[in-house]
């Protein structure tokens, strides 16, 4: 394939059900997740999408439980990958439907799922991650940052900083992300690409709200829930289906259960 064709290859695909997009590459922290495998306690991939991360972990010799939001998607994944002893698919919906026992997993990947959760769902989810992990097991998380470049035309970041001063532990989601995108377009007239992405968002968002994260605040939540922070940083995410990309679009977190 020529380098031009490589460039044109989409970095994401809509998932078959409503729940975002799934990415063509693996997660930037995939190796950290795979290294959690201790030959005894399996890895968990929450919201596995097209399973690229799961497959990389399987190829490295790990046992993996991969989960998705709808039963139809789980059935489609089973047909696509056919079951192997070291791979199983499960229906899981954060935070309330998590069909696993306490202290089951040595590593949990939650790649680009947190931004679909509101405050209450997020708190319950981090609590569940703690419950599912063995002592010393790790949660590996990536999600959209409040520093994402596409948000810069509006003063959302400043508003959120003020909100955090009043309630430092409250994760205020964007109540209606499509409305915010329309606000952005009123400030910076959209290109055709931006309009196409907006149309995609209309189809794929599971709920109207969307959370963008402050890395310090997310790390504080994990600390309070009994984790030690091993990594908290931001970085670029050129794969995000956005019309404008920056150097700090993604929050990256690795947290170890004490
Ligand atoms: C942006 S996609 C990321 C897919 C995959 N992890 C990847 O990195 O390519 C988000 C995934 O999270 C799943 N998801 C969204 N909300 C969820 C929830 N409340 N509980 C579990 N999974 C959820 C969606 O089904 C979707 O596959």
mmCIF file of N, CA and C in Angstrom, residues 165-245:
data_model
loop_
_atom_site.group_PDB
_atom_site.id
_atom_site.type_symbol
_atom_site.label_atom_id
_atom_site.label_comp_id
_atom_site.label_asym_id
_atom_site.label_seq_id
_atom_site.Cartn_x
_atom_site.Cartn_y
_atom_site.Cartn_z
ATOM 1 N N UNK A 165 -13.323 24.356 41.549
ATOM 2 C CA UNK A 165 -12.994 25.078 42.787
ATOM 3 C C UNK A 165 -14.119 24.915 43.791
ATOM 4 N N UNK A 166 -15.366 24.946 43.301
ATOM 5 C CA UNK A 166 -16.515 24.791 44.202
ATOM 6 C C UNK A 166 -16.663 23.348 44.667
ATOM 7 N N UNK A 167 -16.529 22.412 43.735
ATOM 8 C CA UNK A 167 -16.710 20.986 44.073
ATOM 9 C C UNK A 167 -15.577 20.186 43.443
ATOM 10 N N UNK A 168 -14.439 20.110 44.149
ATOM 11 C CA UNK A 168 -13.244 19.490 43.545
ATOM 12 C C UNK A 168 -13.435 18.043 43.150
ATOM 13 N N UNK A 169 -14.380 17.353 43.815
ATOM 14 C CA UNK A 169 -14.513 15.923 43.527
ATOM 15 C C UNK A 169 -15.688 15.617 42.601
ATOM 16 N N UNK A 170 -16.300 16.655 42.016
ATOM 17 C CA UNK A 170 -17.452 16.400 41.151
ATOM 18 C C UNK A 170 -17.043 16.434 39.679
ATOM 19 N N UNK A 171 -17.378 15.356 38.960
ATOM 20 C CA UNK A 171 -17.034 15.251 37.533
ATOM 21 C C UNK A 171 -18.222 15.758 36.716
ATOM 22 N N UNK A 172 -18.136 16.996 36.306
ATOM 23 C CA UNK A 172 -19.258 17.601 35.597
ATOM 24 C C UNK A 172 -19.203 17.220 34.125
ATOM 25 N N UNK A 173 -20.124 16.384 33.666
ATOM 26 C CA UNK A 173 -20.054 16.055 32.234
ATOM 27 C C UNK A 173 -20.589 17.210 31.391
ATOM 28 N N UNK A 174 -20.228 17.215 30.123
ATOM 29 C CA UNK A 174 -20.898 18.116 29.179
ATOM 30 C C UNK A 174 -22.288 17.520 28.989
ATOM 31 N N UNK A 175 -23.313 18.294 29.339
ATOM 32 C CA UNK A 175 -24.662 17.683 29.345
ATOM 33 C C UNK A 175 -25.138 17.286 27.958
ATOM 34 N N UNK A 176 -24.817 18.145 26.971
ATOM 35 C CA UNK A 176 -25.223 17.818 25.605
ATOM 36 C C UNK A 176 -24.065 18.167 24.666
ATOM 37 N N UNK A 177 -23.304 17.154 24.322
ATOM 38 C CA UNK A 177 -22.085 17.393 23.541
ATOM 39 C C UNK A 177 -22.412 17.938 22.137
ATOM 40 N N UNK A 178 -23.552 17.525 21.581
ATOM 41 C CA UNK A 178 -23.893 18.016 20.237
ATOM 42 C C UNK A 178 -24.184 19.517 20.271
ATOM 43 N N UNK A 179 -24.805 19.954 21.363
ATOM 44 C CA UNK A 179 -25.067 21.396 21.531
ATOM 45 C C UNK A 179 -23.750 22.174 21.606
ATOM 46 N N UNK A 180 -22.793 21.607 22.359
ATOM 47 C CA UNK A 180 -21.476 22.260 22.501
ATOM 48 C C UNK A 180 -20.784 22.327 21.134
ATOM 49 N N UNK A 181 -20.928 21.267 20.341
ATOM 50 C CA UNK A 181 -20.301 21.272 19.021
ATOM 51 C C UNK A 181 -20.928 22.363 18.145
ATOM 52 N N UNK A 182 -22.240 22.535 18.277
ATOM 53 C CA UNK A 182 -22.902 23.606 17.508
ATOM 54 C C UNK A 182 -22.401 24.978 17.977
ATOM 55 N N UNK A 183 -22.159 25.115 19.287
ATOM 56 C CA UNK A 183 -21.595 26.378 19.828
ATOM 57 C C UNK A 183 -20.219 26.647 19.221
ATOM 58 N N UNK A 184 -19.428 25.580 19.118
ATOM 59 C CA UNK A 184 -18.088 25.734 18.536
ATOM 60 C C UNK A 184 -18.205 26.193 17.084
ATOM 61 N N UNK A 185 -19.142 25.596 16.365
ATOM 62 C CA UNK A 185 -19.311 25.943 14.941
ATOM 63 C C UNK A 185 -19.777 27.392 14.774
ATOM 64 N N UNK A 186 -20.451 27.931 15.798
ATOM 65 C CA UNK A 186 -20.882 29.327 15.720
ATOM 66 C C UNK A 186 -19.683 30.263 15.861
ATOM 67 N N UNK A 187 -18.631 29.780 16.528
ATOM 68 C CA UNK A 187 -17.416 30.598 16.706
ATOM 69 C C UNK A 187 -16.453 30.378 15.530
ATOM 70 N N UNK A 188 -16.262 29.129 15.165
ATOM 71 C CA UNK A 188 -15.377 28.787 14.043
ATOM 72 C C UNK A 188 -16.204 28.035 13.005
ATOM 73 N N UNK A 189 -16.530 28.673 11.888
ATOM 74 C CA UNK A 189 -17.378 27.998 10.899
ATOM 75 C C UNK A 189 -16.812 26.631 10.512
ATOM 76 N N UNK A 190 -17.661 25.599 10.532
ATOM 77 C CA UNK A 190 -17.154 24.237 10.320
ATOM 78 C C UNK A 190 -16.770 23.963 8.874
ATOM 79 N N UNK A 191 -15.757 23.141 8.714
ATOM 80 C CA UNK A 191 -15.423 22.612 7.397
ATOM 81 C C UNK A 191 -16.404 21.468 7.098
ATOM 82 N N UNK A 192 -16.355 20.953 5.877
ATOM 83 C CA UNK A 192 -17.209 19.801 5.544
ATOM 84 C C UNK A 192 -16.834 18.604 6.420
ATOM 85 N N UNK A 193 -15.539 18.450 6.689
ATOM 86 C CA UNK A 193 -15.088 17.325 7.543
ATOM 87 C C UNK A 193 -15.703 17.440 8.939
ATOM 88 N N UNK A 194 -15.721 18.668 9.464
ATOM 89 C CA UNK A 194 -16.291 18.870 10.804
ATOM 90 C C UNK A 194 -17.781 18.520 10.807
ATOM 91 N N UNK A 195 -18.475 18.920 9.738
ATOM 92 C CA UNK A 195 -19.911 18.609 9.658
ATOM 93 C C UNK A 195 -20.134 17.100 9.556
ATOM 94 N N UNK A 196 -19.280 16.423 8.816
ATOM 95 C CA UNK A 196 -19.414 14.957 8.681
ATOM 96 C C UNK A 196 -19.204 14.279 10.035
ATOM 97 N N UNK A 197 -18.223 14.782 10.780
ATOM 98 C CA UNK A 197 -17.942 14.189 12.087
ATOM 99 C C UNK A 197 -19.093 14.464 13.052
ATOM 100 N N UNK A 198 -19.649 15.657 12.960
ATOM 101 C CA UNK A 198 -20.815 15.992 13.792
ATOM 102 C C UNK A 198 -21.972 15.015 13.487
ATOM 103 N N UNK A 199 -22.180 14.730 12.214
ATOM 104 C CA UNK A 199 -23.246 13.781 11.825
ATOM 105 C C UNK A 199 -22.943 12.388 12.394
ATOM 106 N N UNK A 200 -21.667 12.011 12.360
ATOM 107 C CA UNK A 200 -21.268 10.714 12.927
ATOM 108 C C UNK A 200 -21.584 10.685 14.428
ATOM 109 N N UNK A 201 -21.223 11.759 15.133
ATOM 110 C CA UNK A 201 -21.491 11.815 16.580
ATOM 111 C C UNK A 201 -22.991 11.651 16.865
ATOM 112 N N UNK A 202 -23.800 12.262 16.010
ATOM 113 C CA UNK A 202 -25.258 12.145 16.206
ATOM 114 C C UNK A 202 -25.687 10.682 16.219
ATOM 115 N N UNK A 203 -25.016 9.879 15.388
ATOM 116 C CA UNK A 203 -25.429 8.471 15.264
ATOM 117 C C UNK A 203 -24.834 7.569 16.342
ATOM 118 N N UNK A 204 -23.628 7.894 16.814
ATOM 119 C CA UNK A 204 -22.915 6.893 17.622
ATOM 120 C C UNK A 204 -22.909 7.151 19.120
ATOM 121 N N UNK A 205 -23.306 8.354 19.551
ATOM 122 C CA UNK A 205 -23.209 8.617 20.986
ATOM 123 C C UNK A 205 -24.276 7.835 21.742
ATOM 124 N N UNK A 206 -23.869 7.082 22.771
ATOM 125 C CA UNK A 206 -24.866 6.289 23.496
ATOM 126 C C UNK A 206 -25.849 7.148 24.267
ATOM 127 N N UNK A 207 -25.372 8.309 24.768
ATOM 128 C CA UNK A 207 -26.218 9.196 25.575
ATOM 129 C C UNK A 207 -25.862 10.628 25.204
ATOM 130 N N UNK A 208 -26.721 11.608 25.525
ATOM 131 C CA UNK A 208 -26.395 12.984 25.130
ATOM 132 C C UNK A 208 -25.157 13.527 25.843
ATOM 133 N N UNK A 209 -24.895 13.056 27.072
ATOM 134 C CA UNK A 209 -23.767 13.640 27.796
ATOM 135 C C UNK A 209 -22.447 12.996 27.401
ATOM 136 N N UNK A 210 -21.389 13.753 27.698
ATOM 137 C CA UNK A 210 -20.039 13.311 27.339
ATOM 138 C C UNK A 210 -19.106 13.940 28.368
ATOM 139 N N UNK A 211 -18.217 13.135 28.956
ATOM 140 C CA UNK A 211 -17.322 13.666 29.971
ATOM 141 C C UNK A 211 -15.947 13.920 29.367
ATOM 142 N N UNK A 212 -15.352 15.043 29.706
ATOM 143 C CA UNK A 212 -13.951 15.265 29.338
ATOM 144 C C UNK A 212 -13.203 15.455 30.656
ATOM 145 N N UNK A 213 -11.957 14.978 30.732
ATOM 146 C CA UNK A 213 -11.329 14.804 32.035
ATOM 147 C C UNK A 213 -10.154 15.736 32.279
ATOM 148 N N UNK A 214 -10.080 16.131 33.551
ATOM 149 C CA UNK A 214 -8.908 16.811 34.086
ATOM 150 C C UNK A 214 -8.047 15.709 34.709
ATOM 151 N N UNK A 215 -6.805 15.598 34.286
ATOM 152 C CA UNK A 215 -6.015 14.435 34.699
ATOM 153 C C UNK A 215 -5.813 14.394 36.218
ATOM 154 N N UNK A 216 -5.565 15.555 36.838
ATOM 155 C CA UNK A 216 -5.350 15.590 38.287
ATOM 156 C C UNK A 216 -6.591 15.129 39.036
ATOM 157 N N UNK A 217 -7.748 15.551 38.553
ATOM 158 C CA UNK A 217 -8.999 15.189 39.229
ATOM 159 C C UNK A 217 -9.263 13.685 39.104
ATOM 160 N N UNK A 218 -8.980 13.128 37.924
ATOM 161 C CA UNK A 218 -9.204 11.690 37.735
ATOM 162 C C UNK A 218 -8.243 10.887 38.624
ATOM 163 N N UNK A 219 -6.997 11.333 38.684
ATOM 164 C CA UNK A 219 -6.021 10.636 39.530
ATOM 165 C C UNK A 219 -6.460 10.683 40.995
ATOM 166 N N UNK A 220 -7.006 11.833 41.423
ATOM 167 C CA UNK A 220 -7.441 11.973 42.821
ATOM 168 C C UNK A 220 -8.554 10.975 43.144
ATOM 169 N N UNK A 221 -9.470 10.785 42.194
ATOM 170 C CA UNK A 221 -10.560 9.827 42.417
ATOM 171 C C UNK A 221 -9.990 8.419 42.640
ATOM 172 N N UNK A 222 -9.063 8.016 41.787
ATOM 173 C CA UNK A 222 -8.490 6.669 41.927
ATOM 174 C C UNK A 222 -7.740 6.538 43.268
ATOM 175 N N UNK A 223 -7.030 7.585 43.634
ATOM 176 C CA UNK A 223 -6.303 7.529 44.923
ATOM 177 C C UNK A 223 -7.271 7.334 46.072
ATOM 178 N N UNK A 224 -8.363 8.088 46.028
ATOM 179 C CA UNK A 224 -9.344 7.993 47.125
ATOM 180 C C UNK A 224 -10.017 6.635 47.179
ATOM 181 N N UNK A 225 -10.060 5.952 46.034
ATOM 182 C CA UNK A 225 -10.714 4.639 45.982
ATOM 183 C C UNK A 225 -9.740 3.506 46.289
ATOM 184 N N UNK A 226 -8.511 3.835 46.715
ATOM 185 C CA UNK A 226 -7.586 2.792 47.146
ATOM 186 C C UNK A 226 -6.577 2.358 46.093
ATOM 187 N N UNK A 227 -6.286 3.242 45.156
ATOM 188 C CA UNK A 227 -5.270 2.937 44.128
ATOM 189 C C UNK A 227 -4.019 3.794 44.352
ATOM 190 N N UNK A 228 -2.900 3.280 43.848
ATOM 191 C CA UNK A 228 -1.675 4.082 43.778
ATOM 192 C C UNK A 228 -1.511 4.475 42.313
ATOM 193 N N UNK A 229 -1.254 5.744 42.072
ATOM 194 C CA UNK A 229 -1.138 6.203 40.677
ATOM 195 C C UNK A 229 0.271 5.901 40.169
ATOM 196 N N UNK A 230 0.344 5.120 39.096
ATOM 197 C CA UNK A 230 1.668 4.816 38.518
ATOM 198 C C UNK A 230 1.984 5.728 37.349
ATOM 199 N N UNK A 231 0.921 6.173 36.670
ATOM 200 C CA UNK A 231 1.145 7.077 35.533
ATOM 201 C C UNK A 231 -0.098 7.948 35.373
ATOM 202 N N UNK A 232 0.131 9.235 35.214
ATOM 203 C CA UNK A 232 -0.999 10.101 34.845
ATOM 204 C C UNK A 232 -0.409 11.165 33.923
ATOM 205 N N UNK A 233 -0.918 11.193 32.711
ATOM 206 C CA UNK A 233 -0.348 12.106 31.725
ATOM 207 C C UNK A 233 -1.410 12.416 30.662
ATOM 208 N N UNK A 234 -1.076 13.322 29.781
ATOM 209 C CA UNK A 234 -1.937 13.552 28.618
ATOM 210 C C UNK A 234 -1.089 13.394 27.366
ATOM 211 N N UNK A 235 -1.748 13.175 26.246
ATOM 212 C CA UNK A 235 -1.000 13.019 24.998
ATOM 213 C C UNK A 235 -1.934 13.168 23.815
ATOM 214 N N UNK A 236 -1.373 13.124 22.628
ATOM 215 C CA UNK A 236 -2.212 13.281 21.436
ATOM 216 C C UNK A 236 -3.055 12.037 21.165
ATOM 217 N N UNK A 237 -4.139 12.218 20.443
ATOM 218 C CA UNK A 237 -5.004 11.089 20.071
ATOM 219 C C UNK A 237 -5.517 11.339 18.645
ATOM 220 N N UNK A 238 -4.613 11.177 17.667
ATOM 221 C CA UNK A 238 -5.005 11.484 16.282
ATOM 222 C C UNK A 238 -6.131 10.594 15.767
ATOM 223 N N UNK A 239 -6.370 9.486 16.461
ATOM 224 C CA UNK A 239 -7.431 8.565 16.042
ATOM 225 C C UNK A 239 -8.826 9.051 16.444
ATOM 226 N N UNK A 240 -8.933 10.017 17.351
ATOM 227 C CA UNK A 240 -10.263 10.467 17.776
ATOM 228 C C UNK A 240 -11.031 11.033 16.576
ATOM 229 N N UNK A 241 -12.326 10.731 16.489
ATOM 230 C CA UNK A 241 -13.103 11.283 15.370
ATOM 231 C C UNK A 241 -13.455 12.745 15.647
ATOM 232 N N UNK A 242 -12.454 13.622 15.504
ATOM 233 C CA UNK A 242 -12.617 15.057 15.735
ATOM 234 C C UNK A 242 -12.033 15.801 14.549
ATOM 235 N N UNK A 243 -12.434 17.042 14.369
ATOM 236 C CA UNK A 243 -11.984 17.814 13.216
ATOM 237 C C UNK A 243 -10.732 18.627 13.530
ATOM 238 N N UNK A 244 -10.317 18.626 14.791
ATOM 239 C CA UNK A 244 -9.144 19.387 15.181
ATOM 240 C C UNK A 244 -8.409 18.595 16.267
ATOM 241 N N UNK A 245 -7.103 18.446 16.119
ATOM 242 C CA UNK A 245 -6.345 17.615 17.064
ATOM 243 C C UNK A 245 -5.215 18.412 17.693
#
